[in-house]
Amino acid sequence: MEQRDDVVVFAAGSAPTDEEIHALFAASWPNHEPRSFRPILARSLTWVTARRRGHLVAFVNVVGDGGLHAFILDTTVHPNERRRGLGVRIVRYAAEEARRLGAAWLHVDYEAHLQSFYERCGFGPTAAGLMRL
């Protein structure tokens, strides 16, 4: 557990409720459609949450392949908390957790406008493919 500037960051073991995730995602993503995160988190390698005064203000999910590869998903920071370094801190924390749990490679897909953010998190560019199903 890490505490700084009255933000507490937790790694696995303090799962957010569906209601908390939906409130965060609704504030952050205008087209968010609620769904249950219980089955998603049950299959995750780990997740990291950040809370300010008890309220969920950031979330990152890390899924793994059961081997050396892990993937960052659903990186979300509440709009009122952006541009303060919280996003970079939570992704780096998630990377450390993934390493601690045995991952050797951490992957992330992102839209072009997020490239500099993920570079600040420590990711380098790579060629990859994506298929929408």
mmCIF file of C-alpha atoms in Angstrom:
data_model
loop_
_atom_site.group_PDB
_atom_site.id
_atom_site.type_symbol
_atom_site.label_atom_id
_atom_site.label_comp_id
_atom_site.label_asym_id
_atom_site.label_seq_id
_atom_site.Cartn_x
_atom_site.Cartn_y
_atom_site.Cartn_z
ATOM 1 C CA MET A 1 0.000 0.000 0.000
ATOM 2 C CA GLU A 2 1.293 3.447 -0.859
ATOM 3 C CA GLN A 3 0.073 6.739 0.520
ATOM 4 C CA ARG A 4 0.853 10.159 -0.918
ATOM 5 C CA ASP A 5 -1.052 13.421 -1.145
ATOM 6 C CA ASP A 6 -4.005 11.722 0.568
ATOM 7 C CA VAL A 7 -4.291 9.241 -2.316
ATOM 8 C CA VAL A 8 -4.016 5.625 -1.227
ATOM 9 C CA VAL A 9 -3.074 3.087 -3.897
ATOM 10 C CA PHE A 10 -3.962 -0.561 -3.311
ATOM 11 C CA ALA A 11 -2.913 -3.582 -5.348
ATOM 12 C CA ALA A 12 -5.075 -6.726 -5.440
ATOM 13 C CA GLY A 13 -6.976 -7.534 -2.315
ATOM 14 C CA SER A 14 -9.105 -4.433 -2.208
ATOM 15 C CA ALA A 15 -11.395 -4.995 -5.162
ATOM 16 C CA PRO A 16 -13.611 -2.064 -6.039
ATOM 17 C CA THR A 17 -17.336 -2.679 -6.197
ATOM 18 C CA ASP A 18 -19.160 -2.619 -9.513
ATOM 19 C CA GLU A 19 -20.843 0.592 -8.372
ATOM 20 C CA GLU A 20 -17.486 2.265 -7.714
ATOM 21 C CA ILE A 21 -16.096 1.214 -11.083
ATOM 22 C CA HIS A 22 -19.244 2.357 -12.876
ATOM 23 C CA ALA A 23 -19.148 5.769 -11.186
ATOM 24 C CA LEU A 24 -15.479 6.227 -12.135
ATOM 25 C CA PHE A 25 -15.973 5.007 -15.711
ATOM 26 C CA ALA A 26 -19.147 7.068 -16.208
ATOM 27 C CA ALA A 27 -17.284 10.225 -15.155
ATOM 28 C CA SER A 28 -14.325 9.322 -17.375
ATOM 29 C CA TRP A 29 -15.883 7.708 -20.455
ATOM 30 C CA PRO A 30 -19.113 9.291 -21.788
ATOM 31 C CA ASN A 31 -20.219 6.114 -23.595
ATOM 32 C CA HIS A 32 -19.613 3.740 -20.678
ATOM 33 C CA GLU A 33 -22.204 0.993 -20.394
ATOM 34 C CA PRO A 34 -22.410 -0.684 -16.972
ATOM 35 C CA ARG A 35 -21.566 -4.373 -16.707
ATOM 36 C CA SER A 36 -20.377 -6.603 -13.950
ATOM 37 C CA PHE A 37 -16.654 -6.484 -13.261
ATOM 38 C CA ARG A 38 -16.753 -9.481 -10.879
ATOM 39 C CA PRO A 39 -16.059 -12.045 -13.658
ATOM 40 C CA ILE A 40 -13.391 -9.776 -15.158
ATOM 41 C CA LEU A 41 -11.527 -9.266 -11.889
ATOM 42 C CA ALA A 42 -11.823 -12.975 -11.102
ATOM 43 C CA ARG A 43 -9.667 -13.671 -14.178
ATOM 44 C CA SER A 44 -7.222 -10.825 -13.629
ATOM 45 C CA LEU A 45 -3.624 -11.217 -12.557
ATOM 46 C CA THR A 46 -4.051 -8.150 -10.353
ATOM 47 C CA TRP A 47 -5.587 -4.708 -10.344
ATOM 48 C CA VAL A 48 -4.674 -1.426 -8.764
ATOM 49 C CA THR A 49 -7.023 1.171 -7.367
ATOM 50 C CA ALA A 50 -6.362 4.680 -6.132
ATOM 51 C CA ARG A 51 -8.669 6.318 -3.648
ATOM 52 C CA ARG A 52 -8.899 9.863 -2.382
ATOM 53 C CA ARG A 53 -10.747 10.227 0.910
ATOM 54 C CA GLY A 54 -12.239 6.765 0.360
ATOM 55 C CA HIS A 55 -13.505 7.444 -3.170
ATOM 56 C CA LEU A 56 -12.229 5.486 -6.162
ATOM 57 C CA VAL A 57 -10.353 7.962 -8.367
ATOM 58 C CA ALA A 58 -8.236 5.655 -10.552
ATOM 59 C CA PHE A 59 -8.175 2.047 -11.688
ATOM 60 C CA VAL A 60 -5.924 -0.238 -13.748
ATOM 61 C CA ASN A 61 -6.597 -3.888 -14.519
ATOM 62 C CA VAL A 62 -3.743 -6.289 -15.300
ATOM 63 C CA VAL A 63 -4.524 -9.588 -16.997
ATOM 64 C CA GLY A 64 -2.017 -12.340 -17.630
ATOM 65 C CA ASP A 65 -1.558 -15.289 -19.923
ATOM 66 C CA GLY A 66 -0.548 -17.587 -17.069
ATOM 67 C CA GLY A 67 3.077 -17.262 -18.139
ATOM 68 C CA LEU A 68 5.416 -14.368 -18.799
ATOM 69 C CA HIS A 69 3.026 -11.920 -20.487
ATOM 70 C CA ALA A 70 0.645 -9.472 -18.832
ATOM 71 C CA PHE A 71 -1.562 -6.776 -20.302
ATOM 72 C CA ILE A 72 -2.694 -3.400 -18.960
ATOM 73 C CA LEU A 73 -6.423 -2.779 -19.457
ATOM 74 C CA ASP A 74 -8.962 -0.158 -18.439
ATOM 75 C CA THR A 75 -6.511 2.503 -17.249
ATOM 76 C CA THR A 76 -8.859 5.160 -15.903
ATOM 77 C CA VAL A 77 -8.294 8.327 -13.883
ATOM 78 C CA HIS A 78 -11.202 10.494 -12.799
ATOM 79 C CA PRO A 79 -11.274 13.770 -14.786
ATOM 80 C CA ASN A 80 -10.878 15.813 -11.554
ATOM 81 C CA GLU A 81 -7.644 13.920 -10.785
ATOM 82 C CA ARG A 82 -5.910 14.167 -14.160
ATOM 83 C CA ARG A 83 -2.699 16.059 -14.948
ATOM 84 C CA ARG A 84 -1.238 15.405 -11.481
ATOM 85 C CA GLY A 85 0.845 12.304 -12.215
ATOM 86 C CA LEU A 86 -1.620 9.854 -10.692
ATOM 87 C CA GLY A 87 -2.083 7.946 -13.961
ATOM 88 C CA VAL A 88 1.649 7.403 -14.390
ATOM 89 C CA ARG A 89 2.011 6.362 -10.739
ATOM 90 C CA ILE A 90 -0.828 3.846 -10.886
ATOM 91 C CA VAL A 91 0.417 2.258 -14.142
ATOM 92 C CA ARG A 92 3.960 2.003 -12.761
ATOM 93 C CA TYR A 93 2.562 0.458 -9.579
ATOM 94 C CA ALA A 94 0.629 -2.048 -11.699
ATOM 95 C CA ALA A 95 3.832 -2.860 -13.612
ATOM 96 C CA GLU A 96 5.674 -3.572 -10.358
ATOM 97 C CA GLU A 97 2.838 -5.806 -9.199
ATOM 98 C CA ALA A 98 2.865 -7.692 -12.510
ATOM 99 C CA ARG A 99 6.636 -8.193 -12.191
ATOM 100 C CA ARG A 100 6.243 -9.363 -8.597
ATOM 101 C CA LEU A 101 3.650 -11.904 -9.755
ATOM 102 C CA GLY A 102 5.977 -13.369 -12.390
ATOM 103 C CA ALA A 103 5.334 -11.412 -15.578
ATOM 104 C CA ALA A 104 8.399 -10.574 -17.666
ATOM 105 C CA TRP A 105 6.615 -8.609 -20.385
ATOM 106 C CA LEU A 106 3.890 -5.997 -19.939
ATOM 107 C CA HIS A 107 1.801 -5.061 -22.958
ATOM 108 C CA VAL A 108 -0.582 -2.172 -23.522
ATOM 109 C CA ASP A 109 -2.683 -1.048 -26.463
ATOM 110 C CA TYR A 110 -3.657 2.607 -26.675
ATOM 111 C CA GLU A 111 -4.938 5.281 -28.999
ATOM 112 C CA ALA A 112 -2.325 7.499 -30.675
ATOM 113 C CA HIS A 113 -3.061 10.525 -28.463
ATOM 114 C CA LEU A 114 -2.024 8.490 -25.385
ATOM 115 C CA GLN A 115 1.446 7.588 -26.678
ATOM 116 C CA SER A 116 3.318 10.197 -24.614
ATOM 117 C CA PHE A 117 1.409 9.161 -21.468
ATOM 118 C CA TYR A 118 2.425 5.514 -21.859
ATOM 119 C CA GLU A 119 5.994 6.519 -22.705
ATOM 120 C CA ARG A 120 6.103 8.386 -19.363
ATOM 121 C CA CYS A 121 4.908 5.146 -17.750
ATOM 122 C CA GLY A 122 7.935 3.344 -19.219
ATOM 123 C CA PHE A 123 6.480 1.682 -22.328
ATOM 124 C CA GLY A 124 8.358 1.695 -25.608
ATOM 125 C CA PRO A 125 6.843 1.498 -29.100
ATOM 126 C CA THR A 126 6.341 -1.884 -30.708
ATOM 127 C CA ALA A 127 4.705 -3.245 -33.820
ATOM 128 C CA ALA A 128 1.486 -5.033 -32.969
ATOM 129 C CA GLY A 129 -1.715 -6.181 -34.564
ATOM 130 C CA LEU A 130 -5.302 -5.763 -33.508
ATOM 131 C CA MET A 131 -8.498 -7.345 -34.773
ATOM 132 C CA ARG A 132 -11.920 -6.076 -33.743
ATOM 133 C CA LEU A 133 -14.260 -9.024 -33.179
#
